[in-house]
Amino acid sequence: MSEFTVLNPATERPVTTVAEAGAEETDAAIARAVTAQQAWRAVAPGDRAALLRRFAAAVDTHISELADLEVAGSGHPLGQATWEAGHVRDVLLYYSATPERLIGKQIPVPGGLNVTFHEPVGVVGLIVPWNFPMPIFSWGMAPALASGNTVVAKPAQLTPLTAIRIAELALEAGLPEGVLQVLPGRGSVVGQRLVDHPQVRKIVFTGSTEVGSEVMAGCARHIKRVTLELGGKSANIVFADSDLERAAATAPYAVFDNAGQDCCARSRILVQRSVLDRFMELLESAVKNVAVGDPAEPGTEMGPLISAAHRQHVASYVPGDAPVAFRGSAPDGPGFWFPPTVLAPVGADYPAYTEEVFGPVVTVTPFEDEADAVAIANDTPYGLSGSIWTSDVGRAIRVSRAVETGTLSVNSHSSVRYWTPFGGFKQSGLGRELGPDAPDAFTETKNVFIATD
Ligand code: TAP
């Protein structure tokens, strides 16, 4: 098997090398997953739940190790990476309740009754992007396993380390061989094979809208179930009647967290014109206070971008004549650094306003009234996330209903909670992850008639 090197994005130095799976290894992993699934689905619900709790406990005792791996392999700040490892534990614990709650219905019909069962779909292929290697891995993996499926996961080439370690922890916790496998390799090889292989019955894909569309077409050829979590261009809508200080203080974290490499990034700030000047003053000091630097330092809030190629892509949205209002700081020297950057004023024809930058670049655009704010927010093919800042409860609800997006927050900059459904409208995706209904996406409903006459 050939190998590839994982680089530390903060130093550009190699962290380690990883064996690269090809199509043959993928087929072998799928075959193991098919065999393992027969036994895994037959594990008594309480025992499957107990195994998932042991898996969560194993993650819990390795949080620091997993966080260090994510700092080195992905450039995530230590505090964030520690939270992410804890999140994997929490998601496993949340879905460890699933096996004992896969409850069907009893439906009275003439001549007998019908009962429904939730049957696992079989082998699930999980394709994970590089931006949140641990959380996104857990969102598909935990409900899939809990529902009696086996999982073959392909982490991103750039960031495979934590998923590899988590799969080892699953084995150490007692999950049988073949139930959870992680196959580092190229998307065009391993990912494509998961999509094309007839014995993979469901794909969970998180990544770009372009690749997602190809994945969906591939799944269509097999009538394969698919969940897509794709790109975003979310709005942070600030009304004049809001707590402007809070809106401005949190706006940088709504877009610059994870160096802006966040599908939920509120990368378009829309501000009611009457408070624009005051908001910009407040935003400037907030942006300049973002602690950008060595991700291994506990106080760091923003680390580097993932790669040199990605930094070049992000930089292309800030050409020499870009309307830069102000910028934060970034270290010099090695590392794929890019400073938090605010562009204003920006019109609807500007690339950083229309396209997903996936970096620490935000645009600020004024609006006149509520209708204008909603129209601007919806003027995008995406619809993943967003925030609304207002002190008027009626307006908060009206605008929440009017903005075409899957996950919104009112007077808050954060979106994703594992207790609630997460996913996008329009080109941001298909289906929902997380929340109590997530296991439905990993089971088929079987309906059985029992004659009583
Ligand atoms: P992509 O380039 O789309 O890659 C995502 C994953 O798909 C990677 O593991 C990639 O493998 C794999 N892949 C590439 N080509 C494939 C193919 N032909 N068949 C199957 N798999 C293939 O995205 P990215 O650059 O990693 O991530 C950034 C994008 O993800 C952004 O658009 C962002 O908004 C989106 N995202 C969305 C969400 C949610 S929840 N909506 C969350 C995070 C990120 P490689 O290892 O070879 O790259």
PDB file of C-alpha atoms and ligand atoms in Angstrom, residues 126-132 136 139 154-159 185-195 205-212 214-215 228-232 261-264 310 356 358 382 384 416 422-424 428-429 433, ligand 1:
ATOM      1  CA  LEU A 126     -19.272   7.951   5.441  1.00  0.00           C
ATOM      2  CA  ILE A 127     -17.318  10.590   3.501  1.00  0.00           C
ATOM      3  CA  VAL A 128     -15.872  13.288   5.755  1.00  0.00           C
ATOM      4  CA  PRO A 129     -14.317  16.676   4.861  1.00  0.00           C
ATOM      5  CA  TRP A 130     -11.169  18.162   6.372  1.00  0.00           C
ATOM      6  CA  ASN A 131     -12.681  21.088   8.232  1.00  0.00           C
ATOM      7  CA  PHE A 132     -14.198  19.297  11.259  1.00  0.00           C
ATOM      8  CA  ILE A 136     -18.623  15.372  11.327  1.00  0.00           C
ATOM      9  CA  TRP A 139     -22.570  12.740  13.381  1.00  0.00           C
ATOM     10  CA  LYS A 154     -13.289   7.843   4.473  1.00  0.00           C
ATOM     11  CA  PRO A 155     -11.677  10.790   6.244  1.00  0.00           C
ATOM     12  CA  ALA A 156     -10.276  13.653   4.175  1.00  0.00           C
ATOM     13  CA  GLN A 157      -6.754  13.070   2.849  1.00  0.00           C
ATOM     14  CA  LEU A 158      -5.593  16.218   4.624  1.00  0.00           C
ATOM     15  CA  THR A 159      -6.892  15.270   8.094  1.00  0.00           C
ATOM     16  CA  GLY A 185      -7.449   7.480   0.757  1.00  0.00           C
ATOM     17  CA  ARG A 186      -8.446   9.721  -2.098  1.00  0.00           C
ATOM     18  CA  GLY A 187     -12.001  10.857  -2.584  1.00  0.00           C
ATOM     19  CA  SER A 188     -11.821   9.987  -6.252  1.00  0.00           C
ATOM     20  CA  VAL A 189     -10.814   6.403  -5.352  1.00  0.00           C
ATOM     21  CA  VAL A 190     -12.065   5.345  -1.899  1.00  0.00           C
ATOM     22  CA  GLY A 191     -14.980   7.823  -1.786  1.00  0.00           C
ATOM     23  CA  GLN A 192     -16.038   7.002  -5.311  1.00  0.00           C
ATOM     24  CA  ARG A 193     -15.896   3.255  -4.595  1.00  0.00           C
ATOM     25  CA  LEU A 194     -18.138   3.678  -1.552  1.00  0.00           C
ATOM     26  CA  VAL A 195     -20.619   5.510  -3.779  1.00  0.00           C
ATOM     27  CA  PHE A 205     -21.453  12.880   2.463  1.00  0.00           C
ATOM     28  CA  THR A 206     -20.238  16.183   3.871  1.00  0.00           C
ATOM     29  CA  GLY A 207     -18.259  18.442   1.608  1.00  0.00           C
ATOM     30  CA  SER A 208     -18.545  20.795  -1.314  1.00  0.00           C
ATOM     31  CA  THR A 209     -21.723  21.232  -3.324  1.00  0.00           C
ATOM     32  CA  GLU A 210     -19.817  20.298  -6.518  1.00  0.00           C
ATOM     33  CA  VAL A 211     -18.646  16.893  -5.232  1.00  0.00           C
ATOM     34  CA  GLY A 212     -21.968  16.392  -3.408  1.00  0.00           C
ATOM     35  CA  GLU A 214     -21.621  13.979  -8.221  1.00  0.00           C
ATOM     36  CA  VAL A 215     -22.109  11.774  -5.163  1.00  0.00           C
ATOM     37  CA  LEU A 228     -25.704  15.528   1.823  1.00  0.00           C
ATOM     38  CA  GLU A 229     -24.290  18.300   4.012  1.00  0.00           C
ATOM     39  CA  LEU A 230     -22.827  20.857   1.619  1.00  0.00           C
ATOM     40  CA  GLY A 231     -21.692  24.451   1.341  1.00  0.00           C
ATOM     41  CA  GLY A 232     -23.069  27.628   2.864  1.00  0.00           C
ATOM     42  CA  GLN A 261     -13.434  26.891   7.365  1.00  0.00           C
ATOM     43  CA  ASP A 262     -16.942  26.280   8.576  1.00  0.00           C
ATOM     44  CA  CYS A 263     -19.968  25.472   6.461  1.00  0.00           C
ATOM     45  CA  CYS A 264     -22.078  27.454   8.963  1.00  0.00           C
ATOM     46  CA  HIS A 310      -6.452  26.596   0.278  1.00  0.00           C
ATOM     47  CA  GLU A 356     -18.315  30.354  -0.264  1.00  0.00           C
ATOM     48  CA  PHE A 358     -14.269  28.992   3.415  1.00  0.00           C
ATOM     49  CA  TYR A 382     -27.207  28.120  -0.315  1.00  0.00           C
ATOM     50  CA  LEU A 384     -27.445  26.237   5.709  1.00  0.00           C
ATOM     51  CA  VAL A 416     -24.966  23.147  15.875  1.00  0.00           C
ATOM     52  CA  PHE A 422     -28.948  19.989  11.401  1.00  0.00           C
ATOM     53  CA  GLY A 423     -28.862  20.380   7.625  1.00  0.00           C
ATOM     54  CA  GLY A 424     -29.499  22.711   4.733  1.00  0.00           C
ATOM     55  CA  SER A 428     -26.712  23.318   1.119  1.00  0.00           C
ATOM     56  CA  GLY A 429     -27.834  19.743   1.231  1.00  0.00           C
ATOM     57  CA  GLU A 433     -28.241  14.919  10.771  1.00  0.00           C
TER      58      GLU A 433
HETATM   59  P1  TAP B   1     -14.793  18.211  -0.887  1.00  0.00           P
HETATM   60  O1  TAP B   1     -13.663  18.515  -1.778  1.00  0.00           O
HETATM   61  O2  TAP B   1     -16.135  18.082  -1.482  1.00  0.00           O
HETATM   62  O3  TAP B   1     -14.380  16.860  -0.123  1.00  0.00           O
HETATM   63  C1  TAP B   1     -15.188  16.278   0.846  1.00  0.00           C
HETATM   64  C2  TAP B   1     -14.865  14.806   0.946  1.00  0.00           C
HETATM   65  O4  TAP B   1     -15.265  14.179  -0.271  1.00  0.00           O
HETATM   66  C3  TAP B   1     -13.371  14.509   1.109  1.00  0.00           C
HETATM   67  O5  TAP B   1     -13.217  13.398   1.970  1.00  0.00           O
HETATM   68  C4  TAP B   1     -12.952  14.178  -0.315  1.00  0.00           C
HETATM   69  O6  TAP B   1     -11.808  13.376  -0.388  1.00  0.00           O
HETATM   70  C5  TAP B   1     -14.181  13.422  -0.790  1.00  0.00           C
HETATM   71  N1  TAP B   1     -14.308  13.329  -2.255  1.00  0.00           N
HETATM   72  C6  TAP B   1     -13.709  14.084  -3.207  1.00  0.00           C
HETATM   73  N2  TAP B   1     -14.058  13.648  -4.433  1.00  0.00           N
HETATM   74  C7  TAP B   1     -14.899  12.616  -4.261  1.00  0.00           C
HETATM   75  C8  TAP B   1     -15.600  11.756  -5.145  1.00  0.00           C
HETATM   76  N3  TAP B   1     -15.513  11.878  -6.476  1.00  0.00           N
HETATM   77  N4  TAP B   1     -16.397  10.795  -4.619  1.00  0.00           N
HETATM   78  C9  TAP B   1     -16.519  10.655  -3.289  1.00  0.00           C
HETATM   79  N5  TAP B   1     -15.859  11.429  -2.401  1.00  0.00           N
HETATM   80  C10 TAP B   1     -15.063  12.400  -2.885  1.00  0.00           C
HETATM   81  O7  TAP B   1     -14.945  19.277   0.264  1.00  0.00           O
HETATM   82  P2  TAP B   1     -13.826  19.817   1.244  1.00  0.00           P
HETATM   83  O8  TAP B   1     -12.992  20.789   0.520  1.00  0.00           O
HETATM   84  O9  TAP B   1     -13.156  18.689   1.904  1.00  0.00           O
HETATM   85  O10 TAP B   1     -14.710  20.526   2.368  1.00  0.00           O
HETATM   86  C11 TAP B   1     -15.148  21.828   2.221  1.00  0.00           C
HETATM   87  C12 TAP B   1     -16.613  21.858   1.827  1.00  0.00           C
HETATM   88  O11 TAP B   1     -17.380  21.082   2.730  1.00  0.00           O
HETATM   89  C13 TAP B   1     -17.201  23.257   1.919  1.00  0.00           C
HETATM   90  O12 TAP B   1     -18.005  23.519   0.794  1.00  0.00           O
HETATM   91  C14 TAP B   1     -18.063  23.205   3.161  1.00  0.00           C
HETATM   92  O13 TAP B   1     -19.112  24.115   3.207  1.00  0.00           O
HETATM   93  C15 TAP B   1     -18.537  21.813   3.141  1.00  0.00           C
HETATM   94  N6  TAP B   1     -18.947  21.408   4.481  1.00  0.00           N
HETATM   95  C16 TAP B   1     -20.261  21.276   4.742  1.00  0.00           C
HETATM   96  C17 TAP B   1     -20.675  20.929   6.020  1.00  0.00           C
HETATM   97  C18 TAP B   1     -22.106  20.768   6.312  1.00  0.00           C
HETATM   98  S1  TAP B   1     -22.444  19.986   7.658  1.00  0.00           S
HETATM   99  N7  TAP B   1     -23.019  21.200   5.531  1.00  0.00           N
HETATM  100  C19 TAP B   1     -19.739  20.711   7.013  1.00  0.00           C
HETATM  101  C20 TAP B   1     -18.407  20.855   6.715  1.00  0.00           C
HETATM  102  C21 TAP B   1     -18.016  21.210   5.416  1.00  0.00           C
HETATM  103  P3  TAP B   1     -10.301  13.961  -0.405  1.00  0.00           P
HETATM  104  O14 TAP B   1      -9.715  13.464   0.848  1.00  0.00           O
HETATM  105  O15 TAP B   1      -9.615  13.363  -1.596  1.00  0.00           O
HETATM  106  O16 TAP B   1     -10.396  15.440  -0.478  1.00  0.00           O
END
